């Protein structure tokens, strides 16, 4: 069994490393808050990420089969809800609910 001083030193070193690793992101963010590039990306990235996710999700969609209608209907509901209410949570939940309902009932394999 290690002696008490060794165990205390090990705990203190582990605590210091843990604290440093958790504080590092906050210290790195401080100079980035005033960066014009980061401000530009923060306004443009959400739309860019959504376009990439849309392309990824719809890339293999079988448009000639009935099961391809559920994702398209969910997409239409999501876009419609977002344009109508401008509420991301509502549009995501509404589109997801439409997709789950259509995919599990009407277009089930």
PDB file of C-alpha atoms in Angstrom:
ATOM      1  CA  UNK A   1       0.000   0.000   0.000  1.00  0.00           C
ATOM      2  CA  UNK A   2       1.455   3.428  -0.967  1.00  0.00           C
ATOM      3  CA  UNK A   3       2.178   5.786   1.836  1.00  0.00           C
ATOM      4  CA  UNK A   4      -0.139   8.688   2.661  1.00  0.00           C
ATOM      5  CA  UNK A   5       2.041  11.442   1.158  1.00  0.00           C
ATOM      6  CA  UNK A   6       2.186   9.620  -2.170  1.00  0.00           C
ATOM      7  CA  UNK A   7      -1.633   9.196  -2.272  1.00  0.00           C
ATOM      8  CA  UNK A   8      -2.202  12.868  -1.369  1.00  0.00           C
ATOM      9  CA  UNK A   9       0.272  13.986  -4.046  1.00  0.00           C
ATOM     10  CA  UNK A  10      -1.425  11.765  -6.641  1.00  0.00           C
ATOM     11  CA  UNK A  11      -4.856  13.191  -5.795  1.00  0.00           C
ATOM     12  CA  UNK A  12      -3.541  16.772  -5.925  1.00  0.00           C
ATOM     13  CA  UNK A  13      -1.864  16.203  -9.293  1.00  0.00           C
ATOM     14  CA  UNK A  14      -5.015  14.589 -10.700  1.00  0.00           C
ATOM     15  CA  UNK A  15      -7.118  17.483  -9.404  1.00  0.00           C
ATOM     16  CA  UNK A  16      -4.744  20.058 -10.901  1.00  0.00           C
ATOM     17  CA  UNK A  17      -4.740  18.322 -14.290  1.00  0.00           C
ATOM     18  CA  UNK A  18      -8.534  18.009 -14.277  1.00  0.00           C
ATOM     19  CA  UNK A  19      -9.019  21.663 -13.329  1.00  0.00           C
ATOM     20  CA  UNK A  20      -6.520  22.787 -15.996  1.00  0.00           C
ATOM     21  CA  UNK A  21      -8.174  20.759 -18.735  1.00  0.00           C
ATOM     22  CA  UNK A  22     -11.591  22.148 -17.836  1.00  0.00           C
ATOM     23  CA  UNK A  23     -10.340  25.750 -17.640  1.00  0.00           C
ATOM     24  CA  UNK A  24      -8.358  25.584 -20.912  1.00  0.00           C
ATOM     25  CA  UNK A  25     -11.361  25.990 -23.281  1.00  0.00           C
ATOM     26  CA  UNK A  26     -12.515  29.111 -21.435  1.00  0.00           C
ATOM     27  CA  UNK A  27      -9.043  30.609 -21.603  1.00  0.00           C
ATOM     28  CA  UNK A  28      -8.866  29.815 -25.329  1.00  0.00           C
ATOM     29  CA  UNK A  29     -12.279  31.393 -25.981  1.00  0.00           C
ATOM     30  CA  UNK A  30     -11.371  34.777 -24.532  1.00  0.00           C
ATOM     31  CA  UNK A  31      -9.338  36.037 -27.536  1.00  0.00           C
ATOM     32  CA  UNK A  32     -11.803  34.454 -29.980  1.00  0.00           C
ATOM     33  CA  UNK A  33     -14.745  36.520 -28.720  1.00  0.00           C
ATOM     34  CA  UNK A  34     -13.423  39.633 -30.490  1.00  0.00           C
ATOM     35  CA  UNK A  35     -12.366  37.844 -33.683  1.00  0.00           C
ATOM     36  CA  UNK A  36     -14.185  39.071 -36.795  1.00  0.00           C
ATOM     37  CA  UNK A  37     -13.786  35.661 -38.425  1.00  0.00           C
ATOM     38  CA  UNK A  38     -15.490  33.896 -35.537  1.00  0.00           C
ATOM     39  CA  UNK A  39     -18.299  36.461 -35.525  1.00  0.00           C
ATOM     40  CA  UNK A  40     -18.805  35.935 -39.269  1.00  0.00           C
ATOM     41  CA  UNK A  41     -18.823  32.139 -38.883  1.00  0.00           C
ATOM     42  CA  UNK A  42     -21.261  32.301 -35.978  1.00  0.00           C
ATOM     43  CA  UNK A  43     -23.818  34.002 -38.222  1.00  0.00           C
ATOM     44  CA  UNK A  44     -23.240  31.820 -41.306  1.00  0.00           C
ATOM     45  CA  UNK A  45     -22.512  28.360 -39.920  1.00  0.00           C
ATOM     46  CA  UNK A  46     -25.986  27.323 -38.700  1.00  0.00           C
ATOM     47  CA  UNK A  47     -27.469  27.607 -42.196  1.00  0.00           C
ATOM     48  CA  UNK A  48     -24.438  25.893 -43.717  1.00  0.00           C
ATOM     49  CA  UNK A  49     -24.663  22.998 -41.283  1.00  0.00           C
ATOM     50  CA  UNK A  50     -28.378  22.589 -42.031  1.00  0.00           C
ATOM     51  CA  UNK A  51     -27.710  22.458 -45.779  1.00  0.00           C
ATOM     52  CA  UNK A  52     -25.031  19.805 -45.276  1.00  0.00           C
ATOM     53  CA  UNK A  53     -27.343  17.734 -43.056  1.00  0.00           C
ATOM     54  CA  UNK A  54     -30.155  18.074 -45.589  1.00  0.00           C
ATOM     55  CA  UNK A  55     -27.929  16.869 -48.426  1.00  0.00           C
ATOM     56  CA  UNK A  56     -26.631  13.995 -46.297  1.00  0.00           C
ATOM     57  CA  UNK A  57     -30.081  12.841 -45.211  1.00  0.00           C
ATOM     58  CA  UNK A  58     -31.688  13.070 -48.643  1.00  0.00           C
ATOM     59  CA  UNK A  59     -28.795  11.809 -50.785  1.00  0.00           C
ATOM     60  CA  UNK A  60     -30.070   8.211 -51.085  1.00  0.00           C
ATOM     61  CA  UNK A  61     -33.782   8.977 -50.939  1.00  0.00           C
ATOM     62  CA  UNK A  62     -35.740   6.689 -53.276  1.00  0.00           C
ATOM     63  CA  UNK A  63     -37.933   9.222 -55.081  1.00  0.00           C
ATOM     64  CA  UNK A  64     -39.647   6.540 -57.181  1.00  0.00           C
ATOM     65  CA  UNK A  65     -40.861   4.537 -54.175  1.00  0.00           C
ATOM     66  CA  UNK A  66     -43.640   5.341 -51.722  1.00  0.00           C
ATOM     67  CA  UNK A  67     -41.286   5.190 -48.717  1.00  0.00           C
ATOM     68  CA  UNK A  68     -39.505   8.267 -50.065  1.00  0.00           C
ATOM     69  CA  UNK A  69     -42.582  10.378 -49.381  1.00  0.00           C
ATOM     70  CA  UNK A  70     -42.264  10.310 -45.575  1.00  0.00           C
ATOM     71  CA  UNK A  71     -38.952  12.221 -45.455  1.00  0.00           C
ATOM     72  CA  UNK A  72     -40.161  14.665 -48.102  1.00  0.00           C
ATOM     73  CA  UNK A  73     -43.397  15.321 -46.223  1.00  0.00           C
ATOM     74  CA  UNK A  74     -41.454  15.768 -42.985  1.00  0.00           C
ATOM     75  CA  UNK A  75     -39.116  18.192 -44.741  1.00  0.00           C
ATOM     76  CA  UNK A  76     -42.068  20.187 -46.062  1.00  0.00           C
ATOM     77  CA  UNK A  77     -43.651  20.329 -42.588  1.00  0.00           C
ATOM     78  CA  UNK A  78     -40.349  21.376 -41.011  1.00  0.00           C
ATOM     79  CA  UNK A  79     -39.767  24.164 -43.523  1.00  0.00           C
ATOM     80  CA  UNK A  80     -43.395  25.277 -43.366  1.00  0.00           C
ATOM     81  CA  UNK A  81     -43.468  25.405 -39.575  1.00  0.00           C
ATOM     82  CA  UNK A  82     -40.195  27.278 -39.464  1.00  0.00           C
ATOM     83  CA  UNK A  83     -41.290  29.860 -42.014  1.00  0.00           C
ATOM     84  CA  UNK A  84     -44.619  30.273 -40.239  1.00  0.00           C
ATOM     85  CA  UNK A  85     -43.532  30.413 -36.575  1.00  0.00           C
ATOM     86  CA  UNK A  86     -39.734  31.027 -36.735  1.00  0.00           C
ATOM     87  CA  UNK A  87     -39.292  28.557 -33.884  1.00  0.00           C
ATOM     88  CA  UNK A  88     -36.554  25.964 -34.384  1.00  0.00           C
ATOM     89  CA  UNK A  89     -37.780  23.652 -31.637  1.00  0.00           C
ATOM     90  CA  UNK A  90     -41.325  23.614 -32.973  1.00  0.00           C
ATOM     91  CA  UNK A  91     -40.234  22.967 -36.546  1.00  0.00           C
ATOM     92  CA  UNK A  92     -37.843  20.168 -35.551  1.00  0.00           C
ATOM     93  CA  UNK A  93     -40.399  18.457 -33.330  1.00  0.00           C
ATOM     94  CA  UNK A  94     -43.168  18.858 -35.907  1.00  0.00           C
ATOM     95  CA  UNK A  95     -41.075  17.474 -38.757  1.00  0.00           C
ATOM     96  CA  UNK A  96     -39.839  14.591 -36.628  1.00  0.00           C
ATOM     97  CA  UNK A  97     -43.383  13.715 -35.540  1.00  0.00           C
ATOM     98  CA  UNK A  98     -44.638  13.736 -39.132  1.00  0.00           C
ATOM     99  CA  UNK A  99     -41.761  11.538 -40.271  1.00  0.00           C
ATOM    100  CA  UNK A 100     -42.215   9.028 -37.451  1.00  0.00           C
ATOM    101  CA  UNK A 101     -45.965   8.819 -37.979  1.00  0.00           C
ATOM    102  CA  UNK A 102     -45.740   8.432 -41.753  1.00  0.00           C
ATOM    103  CA  UNK A 103     -42.764   6.056 -41.729  1.00  0.00           C
ATOM    104  CA  UNK A 104     -44.252   3.785 -39.079  1.00  0.00           C
ATOM    105  CA  UNK A 105     -47.860   3.672 -40.280  1.00  0.00           C
ATOM    106  CA  UNK A 106     -48.459   4.556 -43.912  1.00  0.00           C
ATOM    107  CA  UNK A 107     -45.137   3.637 -45.467  1.00  0.00           C
ATOM    108  CA  UNK A 108     -44.080   0.737 -43.235  1.00  0.00           C
ATOM    109  CA  UNK A 109     -42.244  -1.979 -45.176  1.00  0.00           C
TER     110      UNK A 109
END
